[in-house]
Amino acid sequence: MMDLLADSREVIRNDGLLLLQQLSRGNAAIQKIVAFENAFERLLDIVTEEGNSDGGIVVEDCLLLLLNLLKNNSSNQNFFKEGSYIQRMKPWFEVAEDNSGWSAQKVTNLHLMLQLVRVLVSPVNPPGATSSCQKSAFQCGLLQQLCTILMATGVPADILTETINTVSEVIRGSQINQDYFASVNAPSNPPRPAIVVLLMSMVNERQPFVLRCAVLYCFECFLYKNQKGQGEIVATLLPATIDANSISAGQLLCGGLFSTDSLSNWCAAVALAHALQDNSIQKEQLLRVQLATSLGNPPVSLLQQCTNILSQGSKVQTRVGLLMLLSTWMTSCPIAVSNFLHNQTNVPFLTGQISENLGEEEQLVQGLCALLLGICIYYNENTLENYTKEKLKQLIEKRIGKENFIEKLGYISKHELYSRAGQKPQPSYSTPEQMLFDHEFTKLVKELEVLIIKAVQKSSEDEKKEEEVKKSLEQHDSIVNQYKELIREQDMQLNDLKKQVSALSSENELSQATITQQTSQVQQLRDQYNLLKIQQGKDSQQHNIHNSEAAQINGIQPKADLEEMGRLREEVEQLKQRHDLLQGQLAEKESLIEKLVKIDLCISVCLLDKLRTQVQTQAAEISQLQAEKQALSQKLKNLDQTKAMTEEKSALDQQLASTNSTVAILQTENSKLQQDVIDSKKEQDDLLVLLADQDQKIFGLKNKLKELGEQVSPCWESNPGLSLARQVL
C-alpha cells in the first residue's frame, strides 16, 4: 500500500492516499508502521509537486494523512523532527506580496498546514519534545515566515486567527522564540512592535471575537515563563518610561482595563495578570503606576483605581476580570496586600459582597471576593494594626461566618466554566459572555483554596504553636546549615593542606636531587684536587733534576754556556712561580669546597628539619580536622534524628487525635446500641405479657369447650408458639 504513493498513475496514488487516511485514523499501530515506511518523505514530495498551499485536493489529502500520523503520537512526532522534515514545511507559508487570489482550497490547505505546526508544538505534548520542535522552527526560519504572514495585509481573517494561534504555541515557554517575537515590527510608518499592533486588535470591540481571543492567547504565550518580557511590559506603565508620542503596550492595557466594553476589561485584566505571574519584582513595580483620573484631581494608583471600579458595581465580566487581576497581583506580595488594606473602604466592600445573599450570577463574584479576602489574611504581615490576621478572621466570624465564608469560596471551583478553562491554556469560548476564567488562574485557585481554608479555620493559639514550630525548625535548619558550612570549609581547608603537603613533598624531592647533584660536584672537585697534587709532585722532581744538571754544567761547562744556564734558571723561577700560583689556587678551591659542603649540608639539614616539622604539624592539623569532621557529622546525624523524632511525634499526635475521635464515635455508637438493646428488651417483655394473657384466655375457652362436651387437644400441641411463650415465662 505504501508503494501506491509512488505509483505513476495519479488515480491509483490518490486512492491509496484515501485508503491510508481511513486506516490510520485512530490506530496508533498502523500510524507507526506507515510512518516508518517512509511516508513523511513521500507525502512531502507530493505536496511539493502539487504546488504546496496553492495545490488542489491532493494536497489536502496528504495533509489530512500527515495529521492522522502525527496527532497524539509522540513517537511519530519525534521521528518527524529527527528526520529534518520541519525544515521542509517553511515553503508552505511563502505567500505572494499582493496576497490576491485566496481560493477556498488554498484557505483549507493553509488551515491544515497551520494545524500540523500546532500538533508539533502543542502544550499537551511532552515538554522536551515541544521545546525541540520550537527550536527547530526558529532555526529553519519557520517562525519568521509565520510572523511575516501575521503582519501581512490582505490575509483572510480565519487564516490570520489560526496563524496567531500557531505563533502563540511556537513561542510559548521558549525564550529564544519569545525574544524574536518581541523584535518583530509591523510594516507601518513609523514601525510599531507586533505586540502593540496585536493588543490594539484585542481591545478593539469592533474586531471579531475569535481574533481577540487569539491575540489574548498570543500575549499569554509571549509572557509564559518569560520574566524578561514581563519586565518590558510593566516598564511601559512606569512614569520614567512613558513616551507621550507613541502608543505602548501598557497604555493599551490600561485603556482596555477602564473602557466601557466588558470583554476589553476582562482581556486587559487577564493580560496584565500574566505580566505579573510568578514575578514578585514586577508586582512591586506595578504598585508605582499612577493614573490621572480627571483634571484638577490628584493621581491615584492603579491598584486603587481597580478597587474603585469594583465598588461602582460594573458588569459581572468586568468585576471578575478585575478580581482575578487583584488576586494574582496580591498573591505572594505582602506589600501589595498592605497597600490594598491601607484603603479603609476595601475590606468593608469585600465583607459586604460576601455576606449578602445574591443571585446565581453574582455567586462567582462573591467567591472571588472571598478569595481576595483570604489572600489578605494569608499574605498579611500584620503591618496595619486595624487589619491584622487575627482581626480579619474575627471580622469574618462576626460578619460572615466561617462556614459561610468557606461555602462562598467554593463557588469558584464549582462554576461550570471553571473546569473548562482548566483543561487547556488556549481560551475556547463560543460567546464573549462565557469568558470568565483564565487557565493560569484556575491553577492559582487550586493552590490558594486549601491554604486560605486552613488559615481561616486556625485559631490564634494554633498559629502561635505553628509559628513556634516553624521557628524551631528554622533554627534547627539554620544550625544544620551552619554545621554544613563549617564542614564544607573544613573540607576545603583539608584539601588545601593536602595540596600544601604534596607541594612540600615535591620540594623535598627537589632538594634531595639538588643535594645529590652537589655531592657529585664535590667529588669531582676532590678528584681534580688529587690530580693537582700528583702534578705538583712531578714538578718538584723535575726541579731537582734541573738543579743537579746545573751543578754539573757549572763544573764542566765553559763560560760560553753561562747564558744557557741563566735561561734555565729563569725557566726554573717561572716554574716555581707557577707552582706557587697553583698551590694558592688549590688552597682556595679546597677552602671553597669545604665552605660549599658545609653550607649545603646546613641548608639541607635545615630544610629537611623544616619540612619534617611542617609535615608533622599539618598531619596533626589534618587528624584534628578529621576528628572535628567526625564529631560534626555525628552532631548532624543527631540533629537529623531529632528532626525525624519531631516529625514522628507530630505524626503520632495526629494518629492519636484521629484515634481519640474514632473512640468517641465508637462510644457514641455503643451508647446508642445499648439504648436499642434496652428498648428491644422492653418490647419483648410487653410481647411476653400479651402472649401470657392470650394463653390464659385460650385455657379458659378450652375449659368451656370441655364443659360443653367438645374434644379439645392441648394448646401447646396445636400452638407451639404458646408453649414456647409459657416456657419463657
XYZ file of C-alpha atoms in Angstrom:
729
model
C 0.000 0.000 0.000
C 2.856 2.383 0.698
C 4.188 1.658 -2.782
C 0.931 3.046 -4.169
C 2.045 6.538 -3.103
C 4.913 6.318 -5.596
C 2.730 4.993 -8.446
C 2.984 6.992 -11.644
C -0.783 6.732 -12.179
C -2.344 9.607 -10.249
C -5.686 7.862 -9.834
C -4.115 4.911 -8.028
C -1.895 7.216 -5.945
C -4.859 9.329 -4.882
C -6.967 6.284 -3.997
C -4.036 4.957 -1.963
C -3.966 8.258 -0.061
C -7.660 7.985 0.771
C -7.321 4.370 1.865
C -4.359 5.165 4.154
C -6.353 8.036 5.664
C -9.130 5.686 6.706
C -6.771 3.004 8.010
C -4.544 5.330 10.039
C -7.376 7.230 11.734
C -7.269 6.455 15.468
C -4.935 3.449 15.091
C -1.508 4.095 16.642
C -0.010 0.787 15.428
C -0.841 1.452 11.776
C 0.323 5.070 12.177
C 3.761 3.897 13.305
C 4.025 1.333 10.511
C 3.090 3.903 7.866
C 5.497 6.500 9.317
C 8.449 4.108 9.368
C 7.713 3.043 5.802
C 8.998 6.461 4.675
C 5.528 8.031 4.478
C 6.692 11.503 5.539
C 9.194 11.750 2.698
C 6.685 10.634 0.060
C 3.861 12.822 1.330
C 6.037 15.926 1.485
C 7.285 15.227 -2.046
C 3.691 15.022 -3.282
C 2.801 18.313 -1.543
C 5.812 19.997 -3.187
C 4.977 18.561 -6.617
C 1.368 19.707 -6.343
C 2.354 23.308 -5.514
C 2.310 23.475 -1.703
C -0.532 25.683 -0.430
C -1.605 26.532 -3.990
C -2.230 22.856 -4.735
C -5.542 21.137 -5.102
C -7.457 18.426 -3.288
C -4.467 16.056 -3.406
C -2.505 18.411 -1.138
C -5.435 18.419 1.273
C -5.485 14.606 1.311
C -1.735 14.488 2.025
C -2.119 16.981 4.861
C -5.008 15.037 6.380
C -2.926 11.853 6.299
C 0.001 13.719 7.932
C -2.358 14.932 10.658
C -3.518 11.356 11.288
C 0.090 10.189 11.583
C 1.277 12.959 13.929
C -1.653 13.864 16.173
C -1.395 12.293 19.660
C 1.535 10.130 18.503
C 4.739 11.232 20.231
C 6.968 8.620 18.549
C 5.920 9.768 15.068
C 6.380 13.399 16.084
C 9.893 12.643 17.271
C 10.636 10.757 14.046
C 9.296 13.711 12.017
C 11.539 16.161 13.899
C 14.662 13.992 13.744
C 14.133 13.427 10.028
C 14.505 17.208 9.465
C 11.015 17.386 7.983
C 10.138 20.574 9.915
C 12.535 22.469 7.633
C 10.533 21.320 4.613
C 7.389 22.991 5.976
C 8.787 26.510 5.542
C 7.911 26.834 1.778
C 4.269 26.106 2.625
C 3.872 29.563 4.164
C 5.505 31.622 1.422
C 2.639 33.795 0.220
C 2.687 36.427 -2.507
C 3.173 40.056 -1.571
C -0.125 41.178 -3.070
C -1.947 38.308 -1.258
C -4.505 38.144 -4.044
C -6.349 35.084 -5.191
C -7.127 33.336 -1.895
C -9.166 30.439 -3.203
C -11.230 28.252 -0.914
C -8.847 25.336 -1.490
C -5.818 27.458 -0.574
C -7.516 28.590 2.640
C -8.278 24.956 3.505
C -4.712 23.874 2.751
C -3.216 26.639 4.888
C -5.561 25.755 7.750
C -4.323 22.163 7.689
C -0.686 23.273 7.412
C -1.043 25.524 10.437
C -2.708 22.688 12.343
C 0.271 20.454 11.524
C 2.637 23.011 13.044
C 0.432 23.257 16.143
C 0.403 19.468 16.521
C 4.209 19.512 16.777
C 4.387 22.354 19.344
C 1.193 21.672 21.298
C 1.363 22.412 25.063
C -0.082 18.950 25.778
C 2.956 17.236 24.209
C 5.881 16.180 26.427
C 7.855 19.353 27.340
C 11.115 18.111 25.844
C 9.510 17.228 22.508
C 7.716 20.577 22.287
C 10.830 22.621 23.088
C 12.943 20.777 20.486
C 10.306 21.374 17.791
C 10.122 25.061 18.796
C 13.904 25.298 18.470
C 13.827 23.675 15.024
C 11.042 26.047 13.907
C 13.231 29.031 14.823
C 16.441 27.653 13.317
C 14.905 26.790 9.953
C 13.092 30.138 9.659
C 9.573 28.740 10.018
C 8.731 31.130 12.869
C 9.982 34.082 10.839
C 7.775 33.007 7.936
C 4.719 32.746 10.195
C 5.393 36.220 11.612
C 5.540 37.535 8.039
C 2.004 36.215 7.417
C 0.974 37.667 10.782
C 1.989 41.176 9.781
C 0.917 40.934 6.113
C -2.095 42.744 4.688
C -4.972 41.127 2.835
C -4.807 37.832 4.731
C -8.268 36.302 5.368
C -9.486 36.692 8.925
C -9.725 32.962 9.667
C -6.197 32.343 8.361
C -4.900 35.305 10.376
C -6.601 33.976 13.523
C -5.152 30.491 13.082
C -1.702 31.963 12.329
C -1.822 33.941 15.590
C -2.709 30.755 17.494
C 0.122 28.888 15.761
C 2.697 31.585 16.525
C 1.452 31.562 20.125
C 2.292 27.908 20.629
C 5.596 28.157 18.729
C 6.835 30.833 21.169
C 5.174 29.552 24.376
C 7.857 28.899 27.005
C 10.760 29.253 24.503
C 12.986 32.178 25.466
C 14.698 32.407 22.064
C 11.396 32.451 20.178
C 9.866 34.929 22.636
C 12.829 37.286 22.210
C 12.491 37.081 18.433
C 8.754 37.777 18.592
C 9.426 40.840 20.758
C 11.691 42.199 17.989
C 9.126 41.787 15.176
C 7.771 45.075 13.834
C 4.709 45.717 11.720
C 5.318 47.249 8.246
C 3.803 50.609 9.230
C 5.064 54.167 9.254
C 6.503 54.582 11.812
C 7.159 50.869 12.513
C 5.334 49.520 15.556
C 6.086 46.355 17.503
C 3.911 43.405 16.573
C 2.815 43.071 20.213
C 1.397 46.616 20.178
C -0.444 46.025 16.898
C -1.984 42.808 18.251
C -3.030 44.447 21.527
C -4.750 47.192 19.556
C -6.901 44.474 17.979
C -7.577 42.836 21.349
C -9.006 45.958 22.995
C -10.965 46.993 19.894
C -14.563 45.862 20.339
C -15.200 46.037 16.577
C -12.770 43.186 15.888
C -14.102 39.589 15.612
C -14.411 37.719 18.889
C -12.241 34.761 17.794
C -9.479 37.132 16.679
C -9.470 38.901 20.059
C -9.274 35.544 21.838
C -6.339 34.532 19.624
C -4.485 37.778 20.389
C -5.005 37.269 24.125
C -3.663 33.705 23.832
C -0.642 35.007 21.885
C 0.085 37.604 24.569
C -0.234 34.970 27.319
C 2.169 32.640 25.467
C 4.625 35.503 24.973
C 4.714 36.127 28.733
C 4.671 32.436 29.782
C 7.852 31.821 31.838
C 9.313 34.994 30.316
C 10.386 37.302 33.136
C 12.277 39.495 30.683
C 9.124 40.093 28.640
C 7.074 40.665 31.798
C 9.514 43.355 32.886
C 9.342 45.051 29.475
C 5.527 45.158 29.563
C 5.366 46.531 33.115
C 8.095 49.066 32.283
C 5.813 50.661 29.678
C 3.466 51.616 32.538
C 6.078 53.241 34.760
C 6.376 57.050 34.733
C 10.052 57.112 33.730
C 9.479 55.141 30.505
C 6.186 56.594 29.232
C 6.525 58.214 25.796
C 3.681 60.593 25.001
C 4.387 60.429 21.238
C 3.924 56.661 20.839
C 1.436 54.029 21.891
C 2.846 51.363 24.223
C 1.569 48.005 25.376
C 0.975 49.373 28.871
C -1.156 52.238 27.609
C -3.284 49.850 25.556
C -3.768 47.536 28.549
C -4.795 50.427 30.797
C -7.136 51.723 28.115
C -8.749 48.314 27.771
C -8.909 47.864 31.528
C -11.001 51.003 32.036
C -13.009 51.071 28.786
C -16.789 50.655 28.567
C -16.505 47.260 26.800
C -16.649 44.456 29.380
C -14.769 41.999 27.140
C -11.932 44.511 26.723
C -11.890 44.944 30.515
C -11.640 41.191 31.038
C -8.964 40.622 28.349
C -6.826 43.543 29.558
C -7.082 42.387 33.192
C -6.068 38.821 32.290
C -3.222 40.046 30.070
C -1.905 42.288 32.854
C -2.213 39.408 35.335
C 0.022 37.300 33.070
C 2.605 40.090 33.196
C 2.709 39.544 36.986
C 2.504 35.732 37.070
C 5.174 34.275 39.407
C 7.133 37.547 39.315
C 7.261 39.312 42.685
C 9.564 42.043 41.343
C 7.040 43.212 38.745
C 4.208 43.033 41.296
C 6.074 45.569 43.416
C 6.959 47.664 40.359
C 3.312 47.876 39.303
C 2.474 49.494 42.644
C 4.336 52.580 41.394
C 1.909 53.127 38.495
C -0.135 56.309 38.943
C -3.191 57.215 36.851
C -4.583 60.669 36.151
C -8.361 60.275 36.527
C -9.507 63.824 35.769
C -8.214 67.384 35.599
C -7.604 69.006 38.968
C -7.709 65.731 40.898
C -4.573 64.076 42.252
C -3.455 60.853 40.533
C -4.425 57.527 42.041
C -2.584 54.247 41.971
C -3.540 51.510 39.536
C -4.413 49.253 42.472
C -6.790 51.836 43.916
C -8.403 52.529 40.541
C -9.173 48.820 40.136
C -10.897 48.725 43.527
C -12.795 51.923 42.688
C -14.231 50.327 39.545
C -15.134 47.221 41.550
C -17.095 49.253 44.072
C -19.039 51.036 41.295
C -20.934 47.834 40.504
C -19.960 47.350 36.853
C -20.755 44.278 34.723
C -20.027 40.811 36.086
C -17.393 40.093 33.424
C -15.547 43.330 34.272
C -15.590 42.636 38.022
C -14.467 39.036 37.524
C -11.514 40.209 35.428
C -10.507 42.858 37.987
C -10.811 40.403 40.886
C -8.621 37.881 39.046
C -6.052 40.617 38.406
C -6.046 41.714 42.063
C -5.822 38.109 43.315
C -2.842 37.378 41.046
C -1.229 40.692 41.969
C -1.522 40.246 45.745
C -0.565 36.554 45.875
C 2.935 36.198 47.395
C 3.237 40.005 47.589
C 2.719 41.307 51.167
C 3.469 44.886 50.060
C 0.512 44.817 47.649
C -1.669 43.354 50.418
C -0.626 46.184 52.738
C -1.438 48.801 50.075
C -4.834 47.197 49.469
C -5.690 47.136 53.186
C -4.472 50.704 53.625
C -7.650 51.915 51.920
C -10.305 51.788 54.640
C -13.167 51.044 52.207
C -11.776 47.870 50.598
C -12.333 45.364 53.420
C -15.903 46.532 54.195
C -16.691 46.276 50.485
C -15.423 42.663 50.330
C -17.224 41.586 53.505
C -20.413 43.249 52.293
C -20.228 41.435 48.964
C -19.594 38.056 50.625
C -22.244 38.336 53.330
C -25.123 39.294 51.037
C -27.484 36.689 49.569
C -27.332 37.413 45.857
C -28.459 35.568 42.742
C -26.586 32.886 40.811
C -24.935 35.441 38.510
C -23.313 37.165 41.499
C -22.130 33.964 43.214
C -18.899 33.879 41.213
C -18.155 37.485 42.234
C -18.812 36.522 45.861
C -16.422 33.589 45.587
C -13.694 35.782 44.085
C -14.222 38.383 46.835
C -13.805 35.600 49.413
C -10.618 34.509 47.637
C -9.250 38.060 47.692
C -10.073 38.456 51.388
C -8.418 35.115 52.110
C -5.282 36.303 50.294
C -5.306 39.397 52.527
C -5.269 37.052 55.550
C -2.717 34.507 54.346
C -0.159 37.010 52.988
C -0.693 39.571 55.763
C 2.448 40.660 57.617
C 0.436 42.471 60.338
C 1.829 45.881 59.401
C -1.576 47.586 59.827
C -2.984 47.489 63.337
C -6.643 47.559 62.252
C -6.272 44.745 59.724
C -4.030 42.100 61.232
C -4.591 38.427 60.507
C -6.439 37.880 63.765
C -8.719 40.901 63.338
C -9.617 39.939 59.787
C -10.520 36.415 60.944
C -12.641 37.855 63.762
C -14.347 40.077 61.196
C -15.141 37.044 59.033
C -16.510 35.148 62.029
C -18.748 38.023 63.119
C -19.930 39.418 59.779
C -19.896 36.357 57.526
C -19.310 33.165 59.497
C -16.529 30.699 58.810
C -18.801 28.079 57.252
C -20.499 30.653 55.054
C -17.115 32.082 54.013
C -15.794 28.640 53.022
C -19.014 27.911 51.156
C -18.730 31.159 49.198
C -15.079 30.402 48.438
C -16.151 27.065 46.962
C -18.392 28.836 44.419
C -15.328 29.381 42.204
C -14.336 25.760 41.654
C -17.994 24.672 41.385
C -18.691 27.011 38.487
C -19.440 25.206 35.209
C -16.839 27.199 33.241
C -14.058 26.637 35.809
C -13.221 23.057 34.759
C -13.476 24.002 31.098
C -10.878 26.748 31.493
C -8.543 24.398 33.373
C -8.371 21.833 30.559
C -6.020 23.679 28.176
C -4.216 27.053 28.023
C -5.988 28.346 24.914
C -9.261 30.156 25.708
C -12.013 28.413 23.749
C -15.413 30.042 24.215
C -18.301 30.266 21.791
C -19.628 33.612 23.093
C -17.993 36.596 24.833
C -20.217 36.156 27.895
C -18.613 32.770 28.613
C -15.140 34.294 29.063
C -14.943 34.329 32.845
C -11.940 32.146 33.748
C -8.316 32.029 32.679
C -6.311 28.806 32.573
C -3.449 30.047 34.767
C -5.923 31.499 37.276
C -7.596 28.102 37.733
C -4.225 26.673 38.781
C -3.763 29.565 41.199
C -7.186 28.909 42.770
C -6.321 25.239 43.353
C -3.199 26.269 45.261
C -4.801 29.050 47.290
C -8.117 27.444 48.234
C -6.588 24.910 50.631
C -4.204 27.463 52.151
C -6.953 30.007 52.764
C -9.320 27.473 54.371
C -6.572 26.364 56.757
C -5.649 29.966 57.564
C -9.275 30.932 58.332
C -10.004 27.845 60.455
C -6.855 28.111 62.554
C -7.139 29.709 65.974
C -4.611 32.165 67.318
C -3.154 29.507 69.620
C -2.701 27.118 66.705
C -0.996 29.867 64.736
C 1.310 30.648 67.629
C 2.157 26.979 68.013
C 2.723 26.644 64.305
C 4.925 29.722 64.282
C 6.902 28.359 67.214
C 7.323 25.020 65.495
C 8.264 26.817 62.296
C 10.803 28.957 64.149
C 12.258 25.928 65.898
C 12.518 24.110 62.600
C 14.089 27.169 61.001
C 16.568 27.398 63.871
C 17.281 23.710 63.535
C 17.743 24.103 59.798
C 19.983 27.125 60.326
C 22.104 25.178 62.806
C 22.337 22.277 60.376
C 23.262 24.679 57.576
C 25.908 26.286 59.782
C 27.413 22.884 60.526
C 27.260 22.018 56.866
C 29.051 25.250 56.010
C 31.633 24.568 58.709
C 32.204 21.042 57.424
C 32.431 22.385 53.891
C 35.005 24.991 54.959
C 36.996 22.388 56.862
C 36.909 20.106 53.848
C 38.264 22.954 51.768
C 40.969 23.630 54.363
C 41.790 19.938 54.458
C 42.116 19.879 50.675
C 44.336 22.974 50.813
C 46.546 21.342 53.446
C 46.776 18.210 51.343
C 47.872 20.332 48.406
C 50.463 22.057 50.598
C 51.769 18.686 51.824
C 52.064 17.440 48.253
C 53.846 20.698 47.277
C 56.273 20.393 50.201
C 56.900 16.751 49.343
C 57.795 17.741 45.801
C 60.076 20.489 47.185
C 61.697 17.918 49.440
C 62.337 15.610 46.498
C 63.799 18.536 44.551
C 66.095 19.407 47.474
C 67.251 15.790 47.694
C 68.068 15.844 43.996
C 69.993 19.136 44.477
C 71.966 17.629 47.371
C 72.830 14.587 45.272
C 73.963 16.829 42.422
C 76.140 18.951 44.742
C 77.670 15.840 46.298
C 78.708 14.660 42.844
C 80.214 18.116 42.157
C 82.197 17.923 45.431
C 83.512 14.505 44.425
C 84.615 15.907 41.064
C 86.462 18.776 42.779
C 88.214 16.283 45.079
C 89.317 14.268 42.067
C 90.684 17.437 40.466
C 92.471 18.216 43.729
C 94.148 14.792 43.755
C 95.239 15.276 40.159
C 96.760 18.640 41.064
C 98.676 17.039 43.927
C 100.112 14.407 41.612
C 101.071 17.076 39.114
C 102.756 19.091 41.910
C 104.898 16.038 42.810
C 106.069 15.664 39.212
C 107.007 19.358 39.029
C 109.173 19.093 42.165
C 111.043 16.069 40.744
C 111.734 17.966 37.541
C 113.030 20.900 39.617
C 115.572 18.654 41.427
C 116.795 17.238 38.133
C 117.330 20.718 36.770
C 119.368 21.711 39.838
C 121.703 18.712 39.524
C 122.202 19.383 35.831
C 123.057 22.994 36.605
C 125.724 21.914 39.075
C 127.288 19.594 36.533
C 127.250 22.339 33.949
C 128.951 24.753 36.355
C 131.734 22.240 36.888
C 132.377 21.077 33.361
C 130.881 23.663 31.015
C 132.940 26.578 29.881
C 131.918 30.170 30.378
C 130.360 30.198 26.968
C 127.411 28.169 28.324
C 126.602 30.574 31.167
C 123.917 32.226 29.122
C 122.107 28.928 28.656
C 122.294 28.264 32.402
C 120.836 31.677 33.093
C 117.989 30.910 30.767
C 117.392 27.618 32.554
C 117.386 29.361 35.911
C 114.765 31.788 34.612
C 112.639 28.835 33.498
C 113.078 27.251 36.932
C 111.982 30.512 38.564
C 108.951 30.633 36.297
C 108.125 27.039 37.231
C 108.402 27.934 40.904
C 106.086 30.893 40.456
C 103.645 28.704 38.543
C 103.868 26.090 41.300
C 103.181 28.721 43.985
C 100.269 30.029 41.961
C 98.796 26.559 41.556
C 99.285 25.927 45.259
C 97.341 29.128 46.079
C 94.557 28.209 43.646
C 94.407 24.723 45.096
C 94.133 26.107 48.630
C 91.378 28.496 47.543
C 89.475 25.680 45.858
C 89.821 23.446 48.926
C 88.529 26.171 51.203
C 85.702 26.908 48.741
C 84.799 23.232 48.588
C 84.749 22.968 52.374
C 82.527 26.075 52.609
C 80.166 24.778 49.941
C 79.906 21.403 51.602
C 79.204 22.989 54.982
C 76.639 25.419 53.525
C 74.871 22.719 51.524
C 74.780 20.385 54.478
C 73.419 23.104 56.739
C 70.821 24.154 54.168
C 69.797 20.575 53.556
C 69.571 19.761 57.238
C 67.607 22.957 57.975
C 65.317 22.400 55.017
C 64.703 18.795 55.960
C 64.026 19.765 59.568
C 61.625 22.470 58.407
C 59.861 20.093 56.046
C 59.563 17.436 58.726
C 58.159 19.999 61.163
C 55.629 21.294 58.626
C 54.585 17.772 57.644
C 54.154 16.784 61.301
C 52.196 19.976 62.062
C 49.957 19.538 59.055
C 49.448 15.874 59.828
C 48.329 16.851 63.331
C 46.018 19.517 61.893
C 44.612 17.026 59.410
C 43.934 14.480 62.132
C 42.332 17.199 64.280
C 40.166 18.357 61.374
C 39.147 14.793 60.641
C 38.178 14.318 64.284
C 36.191 17.578 64.201
C 34.564 16.473 60.955
C 33.533 13.169 62.503
C 32.178 14.964 65.569
C 30.234 17.384 63.356
C 28.912 14.517 61.259
C 27.748 12.807 64.442
C 26.086 16.027 65.612
C 24.442 16.372 62.213
C 23.141 12.815 62.453
C 21.820 13.531 65.949
C 20.100 16.660 64.688
C 18.575 14.742 61.776
C 17.387 12.088 64.230
C 15.898 14.826 66.442
C 14.130 16.318 63.440
C 12.870 12.874 62.428
C 11.672 12.257 66.007
C 9.857 15.607 65.923
C 8.183 14.695 62.669
C 7.353 11.232 64.032
C 5.929 12.812 67.181
C 3.709 15.109 65.132
C 2.567 12.118 63.061
C 1.856 10.147 66.266
C -0.046 13.122 67.677
C -2.154 13.205 64.537
C -2.741 9.447 64.809
C -3.637 9.860 68.496
C -6.087 12.644 67.649
C -7.689 10.530 64.932
C -7.798 7.536 67.340
C -9.446 9.659 70.040
C -12.042 10.867 67.565
C -12.632 7.250 66.468
C -13.002 6.176 70.135
C -15.505 8.970 70.763
C -17.513 7.903 67.718
C -17.438 4.260 68.843
C -18.526 5.219 72.362
C -21.454 7.177 70.928
C -22.420 4.228 68.757
C -22.070 1.877 71.773
C -24.408 4.007 73.881
C -26.900 4.038 71.014
C -26.684 0.240 70.732
C -27.182 -0.183 74.492
C -30.248 2.015 74.330
C -31.549 -0.062 71.407
C -30.989 -3.254 73.466
C -32.946 -1.809 76.412
C -35.772 -0.768 74.099
C -35.877 -4.219 72.490
C -35.964 -5.894 75.927
C -38.918 -3.730 76.911
C -40.712 -4.667 73.713
C -40.038 -8.384 74.330
C -41.391 -8.149 77.896
C -44.566 -6.478 76.633
C -44.904 -9.158 73.972
C -44.478 -11.951 76.531
C -47.149 -10.406 78.772
C -49.509 -10.284 75.819
C -48.732 -13.903 74.987
C -49.424 -14.932 78.624
C -52.798 -13.163 78.572
C -53.638 -14.889 75.328
C -52.621 -18.240 76.854
C -54.951 -17.703 79.859
C -57.818 -16.834 77.535
C -57.196 -19.989 75.498
C -57.171 -22.114 78.689
C -60.498 -20.579 79.733
C -62.046 -21.256 76.327
C -60.740 -24.834 76.453
C -62.421 -25.453 79.792
C -65.696 -24.054 78.480
C -65.468 -26.339 75.441
C -64.844 -29.333 77.721
C -67.867 -28.423 79.796
C -69.901 -28.366 76.634
C -68.609 -31.855 75.799
C -66.226 -30.929 73.000
C -62.922 -32.780 72.452
C -60.020 -30.244 72.558
C -56.293 -31.046 72.008
C -53.695 -29.478 74.318
C -52.920 -25.922 73.345
C -49.173 -26.474 73.326
C -49.675 -29.220 70.740
C -51.856 -27.110 68.497
C -49.906 -23.845 69.038
C -46.122 -24.324 69.552
C -45.614 -20.571 69.901
C -47.743 -20.512 73.024
C -45.812 -23.405 74.590
C -42.581 -21.532 73.875
C -44.007 -18.411 75.500
C -45.051 -20.459 78.539
C -41.546 -21.880 78.839
C -40.093 -18.388 78.636
C -42.457 -17.136 81.320
